[in-house]
CSV table of C-alpha atoms in Angstrom, one decimal:
chain,number,residue,atom,x,y,z
A,116,UNK,CA,31.2,22.8,-12.2
A,117,UNK,CA,29.8,22.4,-15.7
A,118,UNK,CA,30.6,18.7,-15.9
A,119,UNK,CA,29.1,18.1,-12.4
A,120,UNK,CA,25.8,19.8,-13.6
A,121,UNK,CA,25.9,17.6,-16.8
A,122,UNK,CA,26.2,14.5,-14.7
A,123,UNK,CA,23.3,15.5,-12.5
A,124,UNK,CA,21.1,16.1,-15.6
A,125,UNK,CA,22.2,12.8,-17.2
A,126,UNK,CA,21.4,11.0,-14.0
A,127,UNK,CA,24.7,9.4,-13.3
A,128,UNK,CA,28.5,9.1,-13.9
A,129,UNK,CA,31.2,6.5,-13.9
A,130,UNK,CA,32.8,6.1,-10.5
A,131,UNK,CA,33.0,3.8,-7.4
A,132,UNK,CA,29.9,4.9,-5.4
A,133,UNK,CA,31.1,6.7,-2.3
A,134,UNK,CA,30.5,10.0,-0.5
A,135,UNK,CA,33.8,11.2,1.0
A,136,UNK,CA,35.1,14.0,3.2
A,137,UNK,CA,38.5,15.3,4.0
A,138,UNK,CA,39.0,15.2,7.8
A,139,UNK,CA,42.2,16.5,9.3
A,140,UNK,CA,44.1,16.1,6.0
A,141,UNK,CA,42.9,12.5,5.6
A,142,UNK,CA,40.4,11.2,3.0
A,143,UNK,CA,37.5,9.3,4.7
A,144,UNK,CA,34.7,7.4,2.9
A,145,UNK,CA,31.7,8.7,4.8
A,146,UNK,CA,29.1,6.7,3.0
A,147,UNK,CA,29.4,3.7,0.6
A,148,UNK,CA,26.4,3.2,-1.7
A,149,UNK,CA,24.7,-0.1,-1.4
A,150,UNK,CA,24.7,-1.7,-3.9
A,151,UNK,CA,27.7,-0.1,-5.7
A,152,UNK,CA,31.2,-0.8,-7.0
A,153,UNK,CA,33.0,0.1,-3.7
A,154,UNK,CA,30.5,-1.9,-1.6
A,155,UNK,CA,31.0,-4.9,-3.9
A,156,UNK,CA,34.8,-4.7,-3.5
A,157,UNK,CA,34.5,-4.6,0.4
A,158,UNK,CA,35.0,-0.9,1.1
A,159,UNK,CA,33.2,0.3,4.3
A,160,UNK,CA,32.0,3.6,5.6
A,161,UNK,CA,34.6,5.1,7.9
A,162,UNK,CA,37.6,3.7,5.9
A,163,UNK,CA,40.6,6.1,5.9
A,164,UNK,CA,42.2,6.2,2.4
A,165,UNK,CA,46.0,6.8,2.4
A,166,UNK,CA,46.8,5.9,-1.2
A,167,UNK,CA,45.0,5.8,-4.6
A,168,UNK,CA,46.7,3.8,-7.3
A,169,UNK,CA,49.8,3.7,-5.0
A,170,UNK,CA,50.0,7.5,-4.8
A,171,UNK,CA,49.9,8.7,-1.2
A,172,UNK,CA,47.1,11.3,-0.8
A,173,UNK,CA,47.4,12.6,2.7
A,174,UNK,CA,48.5,16.1,3.6
A,175,UNK,CA,47.7,19.7,3.0
A,176,UNK,CA,47.5,19.4,-0.8
A,177,UNK,CA,44.5,17.0,-0.5
A,178,UNK,CA,41.4,18.6,-2.0
A,179,UNK,CA,38.0,17.4,-3.2
A,180,UNK,CA,39.0,18.0,-6.8
A,181,UNK,CA,42.1,15.9,-6.4
A,182,UNK,CA,40.1,13.0,-4.9
A,183,UNK,CA,37.4,13.2,-7.5
A,184,UNK,CA,39.8,13.2,-10.4
A,185,UNK,CA,41.5,10.1,-9.0
A,186,UNK,CA,38.4,7.9,-8.2
A,187,UNK,CA,36.3,8.8,-11.3
A,188,UNK,CA,37.2,7.3,-14.6
A,189,UNK,CA,36.0,5.3,-17.5
A,190,UNK,CA,33.5,2.5,-16.8
A,191,UNK,CA,35.2,-0.9,-16.5
A,192,UNK,CA,38.6,0.5,-15.5
A,193,UNK,CA,40.0,-0.2,-12.0
A,194,UNK,CA,41.2,2.0,-9.2
A,195,UNK,CA,43.5,0.7,-6.4
A,196,UNK,CA,42.7,1.9,-2.9
A,197,UNK,CA,44.8,1.5,0.3
A,198,UNK,CA,42.8,2.1,3.4
A,199,UNK,CA,43.1,2.0,7.2
A,200,UNK,CA,40.2,0.3,9.0
A,201,UNK,CA,40.7,0.4,12.8
A,202,UNK,CA,44.2,-1.1,13.2
A,203,UNK,CA,44.2,-2.9,9.9
A,204,UNK,CA,45.8,-1.8,6.6
A,205,UNK,CA,43.8,-3.1,3.6
A,206,UNK,CA,44.1,-3.0,-0.2
A,207,UNK,CA,41.2,-3.1,-2.7
A,208,UNK,CA,40.8,-3.0,-6.4
A,209,UNK,CA,37.5,-1.4,-7.3
A,210,UNK,CA,36.1,-1.6,-10.9
A,211,UNK,CA,34.4,1.6,-11.9
A,212,UNK,CA,30.8,1.4,-13.0
A,213,UNK,CA,27.8,3.6,-13.5
A,214,UNK,CA,26.8,5.5,-10.3
A,215,UNK,CA,23.3,6.9,-10.4
A,216,UNK,CA,22.6,10.5,-9.2
A,217,UNK,CA,19.0,10.3,-8.2
A,218,UNK,CA,16.7,13.3,-8.5
A,219,UNK,CA,13.8,11.8,-6.5
A,220,UNK,CA,13.7,11.1,-2.7
A,221,UNK,CA,10.8,9.7,-0.7
A,222,UNK,CA,9.9,9.5,2.9
A,223,UNK,CA,8.2,6.5,4.5
A,224,UNK,CA,4.4,6.4,4.2
A,225,UNK,CA,2.7,7.9,7.2
A,226,UNK,CA,-1.1,7.7,7.7
A,227,UNK,CA,-1.4,6.5,4.1
A,228,UNK,CA,0.2,9.7,2.9
A,229,UNK,CA,3.3,9.4,0.7
A,230,UNK,CA,5.9,12.1,0.1
A,231,UNK,CA,8.3,12.7,-2.8
A,232,UNK,CA,11.0,15.4,-3.2
A,233,UNK,CA,11.9,16.2,-6.8
A,234,UNK,CA,15.3,18.0,-6.9
A,235,UNK,CA,15.4,18.6,-10.7
A,236,UNK,CA,14.0,17.2,-14.0
A,237,UNK,CA,16.9,15.1,-15.3
A,238,UNK,CA,16.9,12.5,-18.0
A,239,UNK,CA,16.0,9.8,-15.4
A,240,UNK,CA,13.5,11.7,-13.3
A,241,UNK,CA,10.3,10.3,-14.8
A,242,UNK,CA,11.5,6.7,-14.4
A,243,UNK,CA,12.7,7.4,-10.9
A,244,UNK,CA,9.4,9.1,-10.1
A,245,UNK,CA,7.2,6.1,-11.2
A,246,UNK,CA,9.5,3.7,-9.4
A,247,UNK,CA,9.0,5.6,-6.1
A,248,UNK,CA,5.3,5.9,-6.7
A,249,UNK,CA,5.1,2.1,-7.2
A,250,UNK,CA,7.0,1.5,-4.0
A,251,UNK,CA,5.0,3.9,-1.9
A,252,UNK,CA,1.7,2.5,-3.3
A,253,UNK,CA,2.9,-1.0,-2.2
A,254,UNK,CA,3.6,0.5,1.2
A,255,UNK,CA,-0.1,1.7,1.5
A,256,UNK,CA,0.0,5.2,0.0
A,257,UNK,CA,-3.4,6.6,-0.8
A,258,UNK,CA,-2.4,10.3,-1.3
A,259,UNK,CA,0.9,11.9,-2.3
A,260,UNK,CA,2.7,15.1,-1.5
A,261,UNK,CA,5.1,16.2,-4.3
A,262,UNK,CA,7.7,18.7,-3.1
A,263,UNK,CA,9.1,20.9,-5.8
A,264,UNK,CA,10.6,23.6,-3.6
A,265,UNK,CA,13.9,24.9,-4.9
A,266,UNK,CA,13.5,22.8,-8.0
A,267,UNK,CA,15.0,25.0,-10.8
A,268,UNK,CA,13.5,22.9,-13.6
A,269,UNK,CA,15.3,20.8,-16.3
A,270,UNK,CA,14.1,18.8,-19.2
A,271,UNK,CA,10.6,19.7,-20.3
A,272,UNK,CA,9.8,16.2,-21.6
A,273,UNK,CA,10.4,14.7,-18.1
A,274,UNK,CA,8.0,17.2,-16.6
A,275,UNK,CA,5.4,16.4,-19.3
A,276,UNK,CA,5.8,12.7,-18.7
A,277,UNK,CA,5.3,13.1,-15.0
A,278,UNK,CA,2.2,15.2,-15.4
A,279,UNK,CA,0.8,12.6,-17.8
A,280,UNK,CA,0.8,10.0,-15.0
A,281,UNK,CA,-2.0,12.0,-13.3
A,282,UNK,CA,-4.1,13.2,-16.2
A,283,UNK,CA,-6.7,11.6,-18.4
A,284,UNK,CA,-6.3,11.0,-22.1
A,285,UNK,CA,-5.9,14.1,-24.4
A,286,UNK,CA,-5.7,16.5,-21.4
A,287,UNK,CA,-3.5,19.5,-22.3
A,288,UNK,CA,-0.3,19.6,-20.3
A,289,UNK,CA,1.5,22.6,-21.7
A,290,UNK,CA,1.4,24.8,-24.8
A,291,UNK,CA,4.6,26.3,-26.3
A,292,UNK,CA,3.9,29.5,-28.3
A,293,UNK,CA,6.7,30.6,-30.6
A,294,UNK,CA,7.4,34.1,-31.7
A,295,UNK,CA,6.6,33.2,-35.3
A,296,UNK,CA,3.0,32.5,-34.3
A,297,UNK,CA,3.2,28.7,-34.3
A,298,UNK,CA,2.3,26.6,-31.3
A,299,UNK,CA,3.0,23.1,-30.0
A,300,UNK,CA,0.8,21.4,-27.3
A,301,UNK,CA,1.7,18.4,-25.3
A,302,UNK,CA,-1.2,16.2,-24.2
A,303,UNK,CA,-1.7,13.2,-21.9
A,304,UNK,CA,-2.0,9.6,-23.0
A,305,UNK,CA,-4.4,7.1,-21.6
A,306,UNK,CA,-3.9,4.2,-19.3
A,307,UNK,CA,-1.8,5.7,-16.5
A,308,UNK,CA,-2.3,4.1,-13.1
A,309,UNK,CA,-2.2,7.3,-11.0
A,310,UNK,CA,-5.0,9.2,-12.6
A,311,UNK,CA,-7.2,8.9,-9.5
A,312,UNK,CA,-4.5,9.4,-6.8
A,313,UNK,CA,-5.0,12.6,-4.8
A,314,UNK,CA,-2.1,14.9,-5.3
A,315,UNK,CA,-0.7,17.7,-3.2
A,316,UNK,CA,2.1,19.9,-4.6
A,317,UNK,CA,4.5,22.1,-2.6
A,318,UNK,CA,6.3,25.0,-4.4
A,319,UNK,CA,8.2,28.1,-3.4
A,320,UNK,CA,9.8,31.2,-5.1
A,321,UNK,CA,12.6,29.0,-6.4
A,322,UNK,CA,10.4,26.5,-8.2
A,323,UNK,CA,10.9,27.3,-11.8
A,324,UNK,CA,10.5,26.3,-15.5
A,325,UNK,CA,9.6,22.5,-15.7
A,326,UNK,CA,8.5,22.6,-12.1
A,327,UNK,CA,5.9,25.3,-13.0
A,328,UNK,CA,4.8,23.4,-16.1
A,329,UNK,CA,4.1,20.3,-14.0
A,330,UNK,CA,2.3,22.3,-11.3
A,331,UNK,CA,0.3,24.4,-13.7
A,332,UNK,CA,-1.0,21.4,-15.6
A,333,UNK,CA,-2.3,19.6,-12.5
A,334,UNK,CA,-3.7,22.8,-10.9
A,335,UNK,CA,-5.6,23.8,-14.1
A,336,UNK,CA,-7.1,20.3,-14.4
A,337,UNK,CA,-8.0,20.3,-10.6
A,338,UNK,CA,-5.8,17.3,-10.1
A,339,UNK,CA,-3.7,18.8,-7.3
A,340,UNK,CA,-4.0,21.2,-4.4
A,341,UNK,CA,-1.0,23.5,-4.6
A,342,UNK,CA,0.7,24.8,-1.4
A,343,UNK,CA,3.5,27.2,-0.6
A,344,UNK,CA,4.5,30.5,-2.2
A,345,UNK,CA,4.2,31.8,-5.7
A,346,UNK,CA,6.8,30.2,-8.0
A,347,UNK,CA,9.7,31.8,-9.8
A,348,UNK,CA,8.0,32.6,-13.1
A,349,UNK,CA,10.4,31.2,-15.7
A,350,UNK,CA,8.2,30.3,-18.7
A,351,UNK,CA,10.3,31.1,-21.7
A,352,UNK,CA,12.3,29.0,-24.2
A,353,UNK,CA,15.7,30.2,-25.2
A,354,UNK,CA,18.4,29.2,-27.7
A,355,UNK,CA,22.0,30.3,-28.1
A,356,UNK,CA,23.0,32.2,-31.3
A,357,UNK,CA,26.7,32.2,-32.2
A,358,UNK,CA,27.9,35.6,-33.5
A,359,UNK,CA,30.5,36.3,-36.1
A,360,UNK,CA,33.1,37.1,-33.5
A,361,UNK,CA,32.6,33.7,-31.7
A,362,UNK,CA,30.6,35.1,-28.8
A,363,UNK,CA,27.0,34.0,-28.3
A,364,UNK,CA,23.8,35.6,-27.3
A,365,UNK,CA,20.8,33.9,-25.8
A,366,UNK,CA,17.5,34.6,-27.6
A,367,UNK,CA,14.0,34.1,-26.4
A,368,UNK,CA,12.0,32.1,-29.1
A,369,UNK,CA,8.9,30.9,-27.3
A,370,UNK,CA,6.8,31.0,-24.1
A,371,UNK,CA,5.1,28.3,-22.0
A,372,UNK,CA,1.4,28.4,-21.2
A,373,UNK,CA,-0.6,26.3,-18.8
A,374,UNK,CA,-3.8,24.4,-20.1
A,375,UNK,CA,-6.1,27.3,-19.0
A,376,UNK,CA,-4.0,29.8,-21.1
A,377,UNK,CA,-1.9,31.4,-18.3
A,378,UNK,CA,1.6,32.5,-19.2
A,379,UNK,CA,4.1,31.1,-16.7
A,380,UNK,CA,6.7,33.9,-17.4
A,381,UNK,CA,6.8,36.7,-14.8
A,382,UNK,CA,6.7,40.3,-15.9
A,383,UNK,CA,10.0,41.8,-17.2
A,384,UNK,CA,9.2,45.2,-15.6
A,385,UNK,CA,7.0,46.7,-12.9
A,386,UNK,CA,3.4,47.3,-13.9
A,387,UNK,CA,3.6,45.0,-16.9
A,388,UNK,CA,0.5,42.7,-17.3
A,389,UNK,CA,1.4,39.2,-18.5
A,390,UNK,CA,-2.0,37.5,-18.1
A,391,UNK,CA,-5.1,39.4,-19.2
A,392,UNK,CA,-8.6,38.1,-18.7
A,393,UNK,CA,-10.0,35.4,-16.5
A,394,UNK,CA,-8.6,31.9,-16.3
A,395,UNK,CA,-10.7,29.0,-15.3
A,396,UNK,CA,-9.9,25.5,-14.1
A,397,UNK,CA,-11.7,22.4,-15.3
A,398,UNK,CA,-14.2,22.6,-12.5
A,399,UNK,CA,-14.7,26.4,-12.8
A,400,UNK,CA,-12.3,27.7,-10.2
A,401,UNK,CA,-10.8,31.1,-11.0
A,402,UNK,CA,-7.1,30.9,-11.4
A,403,UNK,CA,-4.9,33.9,-10.7
A,404,UNK,CA,-1.4,34.5,-12.1
A,405,UNK,CA,0.8,37.5,-12.9
A,406,UNK,CA,3.7,35.2,-13.7
A,407,UNK,CA,4.6,32.0,-12.0
A,408,UNK,CA,2.1,29.6,-10.4
A,409,UNK,CA,0.2,31.0,-7.4
A,410,UNK,CA,-0.6,28.4,-4.7
A,411,UNK,CA,-4.1,27.4,-3.7
A,412,UNK,CA,-3.0,27.5,-0.1
A,413,UNK,CA,-0.3,30.0,0.9
A,414,UNK,CA,2.2,28.7,3.4
A,415,UNK,CA,5.2,30.7,4.6
A,416,UNK,CA,8.1,29.1,6.4
A,417,UNK,CA,8.0,29.2,10.2
A,418,UNK,CA,10.8,31.2,11.7
A,419,UNK,CA,13.7,29.0,12.6
A,420,UNK,CA,15.4,29.0,16.0
A,421,UNK,CA,18.9,30.3,16.7
A,422,UNK,CA,20.4,26.9,16.0
A,423,UNK,CA,19.5,26.9,12.4
A,424,UNK,CA,22.1,29.7,12.0
A,425,UNK,CA,24.9,27.3,13.0
A,426,UNK,CA,27.1,26.5,10.0
A,427,UNK,CA,26.5,23.1,8.3
A,428,UNK,CA,30.3,22.5,8.8
A,429,UNK,CA,30.2,22.7,12.6
A,430,UNK,CA,27.2,20.2,12.8
A,431,UNK,CA,28.8,18.0,10.2
A,432,UNK,CA,32.1,18.0,11.9
A,433,UNK,CA,30.5,17.0,15.2
A,434,UNK,CA,28.4,14.4,13.5
A,435,UNK,CA,31.4,12.8,11.9
A,436,UNK,CA,33.3,12.7,15.2
A,437,UNK,CA,30.4,11.2,17.1
A,438,UNK,CA,29.6,8.7,14.4
A,439,UNK,CA,33.2,7.7,14.1
A,440,UNK,CA,33.6,7.2,17.8
A,441,UNK,CA,30.5,5.0,17.9
A,442,UNK,CA,30.7,2.9,14.7
A,443,UNK,CA,30.5,-0.4,16.6
A,444,UNK,CA,27.1,0.7,18.0
A,445,UNK,CA,25.8,2.1,14.7
A,446,UNK,CA,27.1,-0.9,12.7
A,447,UNK,CA,24.0,-3.0,13.6
A,448,UNK,CA,21.5,-0.1,13.3
A,449,UNK,CA,19.9,0.4,9.9
A,450,UNK,CA,18.8,3.8,8.7
A,451,UNK,CA,15.1,3.0,8.9
A,452,UNK,CA,15.3,2.2,12.6
A,453,UNK,CA,17.5,5.3,13.2
A,454,UNK,CA,15.1,7.5,11.3
A,455,UNK,CA,12.1,6.3,13.3
A,456,UNK,CA,13.5,5.6,16.7
A,457,UNK,CA,16.9,7.2,17.5
A,458,UNK,CA,16.9,9.9,20.1
A,459,UNK,CA,19.6,12.5,20.7
A,460,UNK,CA,20.3,12.4,24.4
A,461,UNK,CA,21.1,15.3,26.7
A,462,UNK,CA,24.7,14.0,26.9
A,463,UNK,CA,25.0,14.4,23.1
A,464,UNK,CA,23.6,17.9,23.3
A,465,UNK,CA,26.1,18.9,26.0
A,466,UNK,CA,28.9,17.4,24.0
A,467,UNK,CA,28.0,19.5,21.0
A,468,UNK,CA,27.8,22.7,23.0
A,469,UNK,CA,31.2,22.0,24.3
A,470,UNK,CA,32.5,21.0,20.9
A,471,UNK,CA,31.3,24.2,19.3
A,472,UNK,CA,32.6,26.4,22.1
A,473,UNK,CA,29.5,28.5,22.1
A,474,UNK,CA,29.5,29.3,25.8
A,475,UNK,CA,26.0,28.0,26.2
A,476,UNK,CA,24.8,25.5,28.8
A,477,UNK,CA,22.1,23.0,28.1
A,478,UNK,CA,20.0,24.5,30.9
A,479,UNK,CA,20.0,27.8,29.0
A,480,UNK,CA,18.0,26.3,26.2
A,481,UNK,CA,14.2,26.2,26.0
A,482,UNK,CA,12.4,23.0,25.3
A,483,UNK,CA,11.8,24.2,21.7
A,484,UNK,CA,15.5,25.0,21.2
A,485,UNK,CA,16.5,21.6,22.5
A,486,UNK,CA,14.1,19.9,20.1
A,487,UNK,CA,15.5,22.0,17.2
A,488,UNK,CA,19.1,21.3,18.1
A,489,UNK,CA,18.4,17.6,18.6
A,490,UNK,CA,16.9,17.4,15.1
A,491,UNK,CA,20.0,19.1,13.5
A,492,UNK,CA,22.4,16.8,15.4
A,493,UNK,CA,20.4,13.7,14.5
A,494,UNK,CA,20.6,14.8,10.8
A,495,UNK,CA,24.3,15.5,11.1
A,496,UNK,CA,25.1,12.1,12.6
A,497,UNK,CA,22.9,10.5,9.9
A,498,UNK,CA,24.9,12.4,7.2
A,499,UNK,CA,28.1,10.8,8.4
A,500,UNK,CA,26.7,7.2,8.5
A,501,UNK,CA,24.3,7.0,5.5
A,502,UNK,CA,25.1,10.0,3.3
A,503,UNK,CA,23.5,13.3,2.4
A,504,UNK,CA,20.1,11.9,1.5
A,505,UNK,CA,19.8,10.5,5.0
A,506,UNK,CA,20.6,14.0,6.4
A,507,UNK,CA,17.8,15.5,4.2
A,508,UNK,CA,15.3,12.8,5.2
A,509,UNK,CA,15.8,13.4,8.9
A,510,UNK,CA,15.2,17.2,8.4
A,511,UNK,CA,12.2,16.7,6.1
A,512,UNK,CA,10.5,14.4,8.6
A,513,UNK,CA,10.1,17.4,10.9
A,514,UNK,CA,9.8,20.1,8.2
A,515,UNK,CA,7.0,22.5,9.6
A,516,UNK,CA,5.5,23.1,6.2
A,517,UNK,CA,5.2,19.4,5.4
A,518,UNK,CA,3.9,18.7,8.9
A,519,UNK,CA,1.2,21.4,8.3
A,520,UNK,CA,0.2,20.0,5.0
A,521,UNK,CA,-0.1,16.4,6.4
A,522,UNK,CA,-2.2,17.7,9.3
A,523,UNK,CA,-4.5,19.4,6.8
A,524,UNK,CA,-4.8,16.2,4.7
A,525,UNK,CA,-5.6,14.1,7.8
A,526,UNK,CA,-8.5,16.5,8.6
């Protein structure tokens, strides 16, 4: 778990570039990254793998950890794969290479509004962020929604660099106040291309640390409208101190403050006041905070239908079976067309209800429930054709909070 987190924060690892699943004791490559090492070698989505480096890997002992340990390895080394594709048995030698783990996801521009989801602030996040902004600008973006919901934070310097893209020269981004009384303030540089781009930021109670630094900077300078729910309130700097017995204790050494002087850290105990006085934005708006970043526009999630309580595993299993049975059809359909145009038919809905054994007939469902179930199944099928990011994109397209924000921007 620790090494997986390190890879996510570093922005990549050495491997072959596949998403896999174990289906009925068989390893299946669900998605092959394009471009990527496996794709270059000729591996295709849907290939069943029965041997890795001549070791048979089917059966009850097959686990995700076993597979990962075999296909990952030092960059430049080779892994041998024996696969079944349809009725063919094929062999491939795949040279391991750097596989990126991206922290930024975008949706297609709609009505000149771009959308970016930032999962964490990793070593590569700022570079990814600018690349996505450039692409969306080329696609006609004139305003951007930056979604920081459930972003736990990460590297402060990446958050500062991202905020800098939207702020004028010498604007304060964040001040770190240390317990010894010293301070350090990060400020914006000049010449960034997005200083005039209208920005909309979406946060929730799980947006923390570097997410709050980024949001607070843009809110205080009136460079963004902030939507959602009050953020987590993690505005402290900690370091580990090793004790004589070899154990370690984590000590708080500093706190983060937004440009207007608000402490991001939430109170430690009930009734504690963390921000005394009045805090003012650049244009004179009063800013409120008792820890965390409070949104300018509060939005709570709409209640989900019964079908959102279905396990991901059931929808994913159906999505795999359906995608696998219709690979010849989906082979010529790219994700962009699927995302925009593919419709889940009533026959697919009926098949899923039978598959899950829920004892529900299609006629029992309201129009709203059919729409919700169709969305989940479309996402589940996409997951098994184009990977987990495709699953997320299908769901985000119909996310009620994002839909609400976009409707407000259009007005």
